[in-house]
Short mmCIF file of C-alpha atoms in Angstrom, two decimals:
data_model
loop_
_atom_site.label_atom_id
_atom_site.label_comp_id
_atom_site.label_asym_id
_atom_site.label_seq_id
_atom_site.Cartn_x
_atom_site.Cartn_y
_atom_site.Cartn_z
CA MET A 598 -49.09 -58.19 25.40
CA CYS A 599 -49.15 -60.05 28.92
CA ILE A 600 -46.87 -63.09 29.87
CA ARG A 601 -48.50 -65.05 32.17
CA ASP A 602 -45.86 -68.42 33.89
CA SER A 603 -42.49 -66.04 33.56
CA PRO A 604 -39.80 -65.95 36.15
CA TYR A 605 -39.03 -62.81 35.11
CA THR A 606 -41.12 -60.95 33.02
CA ALA A 607 -44.40 -59.69 33.61
CA SER A 608 -44.90 -57.60 30.87
CA THR A 609 -43.18 -55.78 27.70
CA HIS A 610 -43.36 -52.51 26.24
CA THR A 611 -40.87 -53.35 23.35
CA LYS A 612 -41.58 -52.47 20.44
CA VAL A 613 -39.61 -54.60 17.96
CA GLY A 614 -40.44 -56.41 14.75
CA THR A 615 -39.41 -58.69 12.38
CA PHE A 616 -39.78 -59.69 9.14
CA SER A 617 -38.61 -62.89 7.34
CA ARG A 618 -39.37 -62.68 3.44
CA ASP A 619 -36.44 -59.80 3.57
CA LYS A 620 -34.81 -60.95 6.75
CA THR A 621 -35.35 -57.90 8.15
CA VAL A 622 -35.97 -56.24 12.32
CA LEU A 623 -37.98 -53.25 12.70
CA ILE A 624 -36.55 -50.93 16.24
CA SER A 625 -39.40 -48.40 16.68
CA SER A 626 -40.94 -45.98 19.50
CA ALA A 627 -44.14 -45.84 18.07
CA ASN A 628 -47.28 -46.94 20.62
CA ILE A 629 -50.13 -48.50 17.53
CA SER A 630 -52.69 -46.00 19.47
CA ASP A 631 -51.96 -42.71 20.14
CA PRO A 632 -50.71 -40.48 16.76
CA ARG A 633 -50.26 -37.73 18.17
CA GLN A 634 -46.84 -38.00 19.00
CA TRP A 635 -43.16 -37.69 16.81
CA ASN A 636 -42.49 -41.38 16.67
CA HIS A 637 -39.34 -42.41 14.81
CA SER A 638 -38.50 -46.08 13.32
CA VAL A 639 -35.80 -47.72 12.54
CA VAL A 640 -34.96 -51.00 9.93
CA LEU A 641 -32.22 -53.61 10.12
CA GLN A 642 -31.42 -56.00 7.56
CA ASN A 643 -29.18 -58.56 8.27
CA ALA A 644 -30.31 -61.58 8.03
CA ASP A 645 -28.03 -63.32 11.78
CA LEU A 646 -29.70 -60.02 13.71
CA TYR A 647 -33.00 -61.37 11.98
CA ARG A 648 -32.53 -64.53 13.58
CA GLN A 649 -31.66 -63.67 17.10
CA THR A 650 -33.56 -61.48 17.27
CA SER A 651 -36.98 -63.39 15.88
CA ALA A 652 -35.25 -65.79 18.63
CA TRP A 653 -35.47 -63.96 21.02
CA VAL A 654 -39.29 -62.76 20.17
CA ASP A 655 -40.43 -66.29 20.23
CA ARG A 656 -39.40 -67.37 23.58
CA LEU A 657 -40.71 -64.14 25.25
CA ALA A 658 -43.61 -65.05 24.09
CA ALA A 659 -43.82 -68.57 24.42
CA GLY A 660 -43.32 -66.55 27.75
CA LYS A 661 -40.63 -68.54 29.02
CA GLY A 662 -38.83 -65.25 30.04
CA MET A 663 -36.23 -63.39 29.06
CA ARG A 664 -32.98 -61.78 31.29
CA TYR A 665 -31.04 -59.65 29.83
CA ALA A 666 -30.21 -60.15 25.94
CA LYS A 667 -27.32 -59.08 23.89
CA VAL A 668 -28.01 -60.13 19.62
CA ALA A 669 -24.64 -58.13 17.70
CA THR A 670 -23.56 -58.14 14.49
CA PRO A 671 -21.69 -55.55 12.85
CA GLY A 672 -21.93 -51.52 13.78
CA VAL A 673 -25.05 -53.39 16.20
CA VAL A 674 -25.75 -54.02 18.91
CA LEU A 675 -29.60 -54.70 20.23
CA HIS A 676 -29.35 -54.94 24.69
CA PHE A 677 -32.46 -57.05 25.63
CA TYR A 678 -33.68 -56.34 29.36
CA PRO A 679 -34.47 -57.08 32.45
CA GLY A 680 -31.19 -56.16 32.56
CA THR A 681 -28.67 -54.51 34.33
CA VAL A 682 -26.61 -53.08 32.06
CA ASP A 683 -27.05 -49.60 30.18
CA PRO A 684 -25.55 -48.28 26.87
CA VAL A 685 -27.08 -44.57 26.83
CA LEU A 686 -25.02 -43.84 30.70
CA ASP A 687 -22.06 -44.99 29.36
CA ALA A 688 -22.59 -42.97 26.29
CA ILE A 689 -23.22 -39.76 28.12
CA ARG A 690 -19.98 -40.39 30.52
CA ASN A 691 -17.76 -41.36 27.67
CA ALA A 692 -18.90 -38.24 25.27
CA ASP A 693 -15.09 -36.80 25.76
CA GLY A 694 -16.54 -33.55 24.07
CA ARG A 695 -19.07 -34.98 21.11
CA ARG A 696 -22.47 -33.82 20.34
CA ILE A 697 -25.72 -35.14 22.09
CA THR A 698 -28.25 -34.44 20.90
CA VAL A 699 -32.04 -35.74 22.96
CA GLN A 700 -35.64 -36.48 22.03
CA MET A 701 -37.06 -38.31 25.46
CA SER A 702 -40.18 -39.01 26.41
CA ILE A 703 -40.45 -39.73 29.64
CA TRP A 704 -37.34 -38.92 31.82
CA LYS A 705 -37.60 -39.24 35.36
CA GLY A 706 -36.47 -41.33 38.99
CA ALA A 707 -33.05 -42.89 39.80
CA ARG A 708 -32.67 -43.26 36.19
CA GLY A 709 -33.44 -40.28 35.08
CA GLN A 710 -31.08 -38.96 38.07
CA ALA A 711 -28.01 -40.20 36.87
CA ILE A 712 -28.68 -39.51 33.64
CA ALA A 713 -29.54 -36.04 33.86
CA ASP A 714 -26.11 -36.17 36.64
CA ALA A 715 -24.08 -37.35 34.00
CA LEU A 716 -25.03 -34.29 30.88
CA VAL A 717 -24.27 -32.24 33.16
CA GLN A 718 -21.01 -33.22 33.62
CA ALA A 719 -20.40 -33.26 29.55
CA HIS A 720 -22.20 -30.21 29.35
CA ARG A 721 -19.59 -28.94 31.63
CA ARG A 722 -15.81 -31.20 29.91
CA GLY A 723 -17.91 -29.33 26.48
CA SER A 724 -19.97 -31.62 25.02
CA PRO A 725 -22.77 -29.25 22.49
CA ILE A 726 -25.91 -30.84 23.98
CA ALA A 727 -29.32 -30.07 22.33
CA ILE A 728 -33.16 -31.77 24.14
CA ASN A 729 -36.07 -32.13 23.62
CA THR A 730 -38.96 -33.53 25.66
CA GLY A 731 -42.27 -35.15 25.67
CA GLU A 732 -43.44 -34.85 29.32
CA PRO A 733 -44.27 -32.19 32.00
CA TRP A 734 -40.38 -31.81 33.55
CA SER A 735 -39.10 -33.91 36.08
CA ASP A 736 -36.36 -33.08 38.91
CA ALA A 737 -33.97 -34.91 36.68
CA VAL A 738 -34.97 -32.50 33.38
CA ARG A 739 -35.21 -29.77 35.64
CA LYS A 740 -31.83 -30.44 36.63
CA VAL A 741 -30.71 -30.16 33.33
CA ALA A 742 -31.99 -26.96 31.88
CA ALA A 743 -30.77 -25.55 35.58
CA ALA A 744 -26.93 -26.34 34.42
CA GLY A 745 -27.94 -23.87 30.98
CA ILE A 746 -27.88 -26.75 27.98
CA ASP A 747 -30.71 -26.03 25.54
CA VAL A 748 -33.89 -28.40 26.67
CA PHE A 749 -37.47 -28.07 24.63
CA ASP A 750 -40.90 -29.40 26.28
CA THR A 751 -42.40 -30.18 22.38
CA LEU A 752 -45.72 -31.10 24.61
CA ARG A 753 -46.01 -27.35 26.29
CA ALA A 754 -45.11 -25.95 23.49
CA THR A 755 -48.06 -27.51 21.58
CA GLY A 756 -50.37 -26.99 24.36
CA GLY A 757 -50.33 -30.38 24.74
CA ARG A 758 -51.44 -30.96 21.50
CA ALA A 759 -49.18 -32.68 20.67
CA LYS A 760 -45.00 -34.91 22.47
CA ALA A 761 -42.25 -36.44 21.07
CA HIS A 762 -42.87 -40.22 22.52
CA ASP A 763 -39.36 -41.02 21.45
CA LYS A 764 -36.32 -42.71 23.20
CA LEU A 765 -32.78 -41.06 20.97
CA LEU A 766 -29.66 -40.16 21.91
CA VAL A 767 -26.95 -39.07 19.72
CA VAL A 768 -23.83 -39.41 20.65
CA GLY A 769 -21.62 -38.35 17.68
CA ASP A 770 -22.13 -40.78 15.55
CA GLU A 771 -23.22 -43.19 17.69
CA VAL A 772 -27.26 -43.70 17.85
CA TYR A 773 -28.84 -44.99 21.09
CA THR A 774 -33.08 -45.82 20.08
CA GLY A 775 -35.58 -48.65 20.97
CA SER A 776 -38.53 -48.46 23.37
CA THR A 777 -36.79 -47.97 26.90
CA ASN A 778 -37.67 -44.43 28.66
CA TRP A 779 -36.02 -42.46 31.27
CA GLY A 780 -37.33 -43.71 33.30
CA ALA A 781 -37.17 -47.00 36.35
CA PHE A 782 -35.09 -49.32 34.35
CA PRO A 783 -36.60 -52.32 33.25
CA ARG A 784 -36.15 -55.44 35.50
CA ARG A 785 -39.62 -56.98 35.20
CA PHE A 786 -40.67 -56.26 31.68
CA SER A 787 -39.36 -56.16 27.59
CA GLU A 788 -37.49 -53.43 26.58
CA VAL A 789 -35.25 -53.38 23.66
CA VAL A 790 -31.86 -50.39 23.68
CA ALA A 791 -30.01 -50.63 19.16
CA HIS A 792 -27.04 -49.16 19.30
CA ILE A 793 -26.33 -48.28 15.97
CA SER A 794 -22.54 -46.59 14.86
CA SER A 795 -23.35 -44.78 11.42
CA ALA A 796 -22.49 -41.90 10.66
CA GLN A 797 -24.91 -40.92 7.88
CA LEU A 798 -28.41 -42.65 10.76
CA ALA A 799 -26.97 -39.93 12.89
CA SER A 800 -27.33 -37.16 10.46
CA GLN A 801 -30.10 -38.33 9.30
CA LEU A 802 -31.82 -38.42 13.06
CA LEU A 803 -30.39 -35.30 13.81
CA ALA A 804 -32.24 -33.81 11.02
CA TYR A 805 -35.29 -35.52 12.32
CA VAL A 806 -34.74 -33.80 15.61
CA ASP A 807 -34.11 -30.50 14.23
CA ARG A 808 -37.60 -30.96 12.66
CA THR A 809 -39.56 -32.42 14.99
CA ARG A 810 -38.26 -29.17 17.28
CA VAL A 811 -38.81 -26.76 14.24
CA GLN A 812 -42.75 -28.08 14.06
CA ALA A 813 -43.41 -28.42 17.45
CA GLY A 814 -43.19 -24.39 16.96
CA GLY A 815 -39.60 -23.42 18.59
CA ALA A 816 -36.71 -21.96 16.84
CA PRO A 817 -34.01 -25.20 14.74
CA ILE A 818 -31.26 -26.31 16.39
CA PHE A 819 -29.02 -26.41 14.24
CA PRO A 820 -29.42 -23.44 11.66
CA ALA A 821 -28.44 -23.70 8.56
CA PRO A 822 -25.87 -21.84 7.92
CA SER A 823 -26.27 -19.17 4.63
CA PRO A 824 -24.82 -19.84 0.96
CA GLN A 825 -22.29 -17.98 0.38
CA PRO A 826 -22.86 -16.60 -3.32
CA LEU A 827 -20.52 -18.75 -6.69
CA ALA A 828 -17.19 -16.25 -6.75
CA VAL A 829 -15.14 -16.97 -10.10
CA GLU A 830 -11.51 -15.49 -9.97
CA PRO A 831 -9.68 -14.79 -13.11
CA GLY A 832 -5.97 -15.47 -13.10
CA ALA A 833 -3.61 -15.70 -15.46
CA GLY A 834 -5.01 -17.96 -18.13
CA SER A 835 -6.57 -19.58 -15.43
CA ALA A 836 -10.65 -19.69 -13.77
CA THR A 837 -10.84 -20.64 -10.27
CA ALA A 838 -14.52 -20.67 -9.30
CA THR A 839 -15.22 -20.96 -5.16
CA TRP A 840 -19.07 -21.66 -3.56
CA SER A 841 -20.76 -23.31 -0.61
CA ALA A 842 -22.69 -26.73 -0.29
CA ALA A 843 -25.56 -24.62 2.08
CA GLY A 844 -28.59 -24.17 -0.63
CA PRO A 845 -32.40 -24.39 -0.76
CA TYR A 846 -32.12 -28.31 -1.30
CA ASP A 847 -32.63 -31.21 0.42
CA LEU A 848 -28.33 -31.94 2.02
CA SER A 849 -29.19 -35.72 2.88
CA GLU A 850 -30.31 -35.75 -0.55
CA LEU A 851 -26.72 -34.55 -2.29
CA LEU A 852 -23.94 -36.64 -3.91
CA SER A 853 -21.92 -34.16 -5.46
CA PHE A 854 -21.61 -30.00 -7.57
CA ASP A 855 -21.67 -30.04 -11.66
CA VAL A 856 -19.25 -27.87 -12.45
CA MET A 857 -19.91 -26.00 -15.86
CA LEU A 858 -16.68 -24.12 -18.40
CA SER A 859 -18.64 -22.09 -21.07
CA GLY A 860 -17.64 -18.90 -23.73
CA THR A 861 -18.48 -17.34 -26.39
CA GLY A 862 -18.68 -19.76 -29.66
CA ILE A 863 -18.20 -18.60 -32.96
CA ASP A 864 -21.17 -16.92 -33.99
CA GLY A 865 -21.76 -15.97 -30.41
CA GLY A 866 -24.27 -18.08 -28.48
CA ARG A 867 -22.25 -20.04 -25.03
CA VAL A 868 -20.10 -23.20 -25.97
CA GLU A 869 -19.22 -25.81 -23.23
CA ILE A 870 -15.19 -25.40 -22.45
CA GLY A 871 -14.62 -27.47 -19.74
CA ARG A 872 -16.68 -29.87 -16.64
CA ARG A 873 -15.76 -30.89 -12.97
CA SER A 874 -17.69 -33.22 -10.33
CA VAL A 875 -16.77 -31.37 -6.95
CA ALA A 876 -18.37 -33.81 -4.04
CA PRO A 877 -18.65 -31.70 -1.17
CA LEU A 878 -17.00 -31.39 1.95
CA LEU A 879 -16.93 -34.31 4.63
CA THR A 880 -17.43 -33.04 9.01
CA ALA A 881 -14.79 -35.18 11.34
CA ALA A 882 -18.39 -36.87 11.61
CA GLY A 883 -18.38 -38.55 8.05
CA VAL A 884 -21.62 -36.09 6.68
CA PHE A 885 -21.48 -32.89 4.15
CA ASP A 886 -20.29 -29.89 6.45
CA PRO A 887 -22.65 -27.06 4.28
CA ALA A 888 -20.86 -24.27 5.57
CA ALA A 889 -17.66 -24.99 3.82
CA PRO A 890 -16.46 -23.30 0.81
CA LEU A 891 -15.92 -25.66 -2.43
CA GLN A 892 -13.36 -24.51 -4.88
CA THR A 893 -12.42 -25.70 -8.14
CA THR A 894 -9.66 -24.13 -10.92
CA PHE A 895 -10.33 -24.14 -14.79
CA ASP A 896 -6.59 -23.26 -16.45
CA GLY A 897 -5.38 -23.50 -20.17
CA LEU A 898 -8.00 -20.18 -21.06
CA VAL A 899 -7.24 -17.92 -23.15
CA CYS A 900 -6.29 -13.90 -21.41
CA GLY A 901 -9.16 -11.35 -21.89
CA GLU A 902 -12.28 -14.27 -23.25
CA HIS A 903 -15.75 -13.87 -21.26
CA VAL A 904 -15.46 -17.18 -19.36
CA GLU A 905 -19.02 -17.95 -17.59
CA VAL A 906 -19.21 -20.48 -14.58
CA ALA A 907 -22.20 -22.30 -13.45
CA VAL A 908 -22.71 -24.77 -10.63
CA THR A 909 -25.78 -26.87 -9.94
CA PRO A 910 -25.91 -29.58 -7.11
CA ILE A 911 -26.66 -33.16 -8.37
CA GLY A 912 -28.76 -35.48 -6.33
CA ARG A 913 -29.48 -39.37 -7.66
CA GLN A 914 -31.71 -38.44 -10.01
CA GLY A 915 -30.83 -35.46 -11.42
CA ALA A 916 -30.91 -31.73 -10.81
CA ILE A 917 -31.46 -31.47 -6.82
CA GLY A 918 -31.90 -27.16 -7.18
CA PRO A 919 -30.97 -25.01 -8.80
CA ALA A 920 -27.60 -23.97 -11.06
CA GLN A 921 -25.28 -20.40 -10.26
CA THR A 922 -24.86 -19.03 -13.16
#
C-alpha cells in the first residue's frame, strides 16, 4: 500500500492486522504473494493493544504519516517505524550468555553488519547461537559464519525451491518478531517489531525454527534427548520409579505423568495399589526439560510382594503416548 501526501512514510512493509470481534492483533512475517516460504504469525488478544494498534493503522491509511511509535501492554511492546530505536540490536548486545536463535530472510547493509558484530561478540561471551537464513549469503552473514557460529542457508539447502522469510530473533525467553528485515533501517517506510516476553512462545518458536531446518534438509538444531528407560528400585517396604520426560510424543502437549502402582489380586489379576500425578521439571527458561530425571516413591508395601509400575504421559485430552511398564 502506498501512502500519498505523507511527510514521513512512502510505503508500508508492515504485516499487521487488527480484528474488532475479539480485539485481536496479528503480527506476521508473511506476504500474501509467495507460498514457497517459511513464515510465522503471532496472535495477540488484548483490548488495549488492539485499540492502540488500530489507531496506528488508521493514521497510516489516512496518509497522515507516522514517526516512531511504541504500543505497549504487560509482556508485549510493539515498535512501529520509521525510527531509530533498534530493540533487536539491543537484545543481542544484552544477551548475557543466554541462547540466541535467529530465522531471518534479508540480512545486509550497515544495520546488518552491526547486528552481525553484536552476534559475534555475544558468541564470544558464551551465548549458544543458531541461525537459519533465507537469502544468498551477504557480508554480514559471512562474518557471523566466519566466527564459528552455526549458520544454515535454507535457500541453498532447498536448491532455491523454498526459503525462510521470517524476521525472528529469540533471546532466552524474549521473542522479537514482525516485518523488519535486517537490512536498511526503516526511515521512509513503515515496519513493526514485536517484543514479547513469554517462555511458552519462545519454546514454540524454537521448535518451529528447528522444524524449518529439518524440513529444508538439515540436521536438527536441538536434537531430542534419548528417553531414559523406566527403572524401578525396590526398597524396604517401598518402590522408587525413575524415568525422563523425553519420549515419542509432542513435549509441548505434555502436562504430567500418571504413575500407577499395581500388585497381584486375590484372583491372580492386577489390582491398583497406588497412583500419582508427577509434573515434568522446568528449566530456568520456564519450559520442560526432557532430559531431567523424574522420580516418585511408593511407601507402605509388603516386603517380597511383586509389583508393577506404569508411567503414562498425559496431555489436555488424556494420554499422549504409550505407557512404560
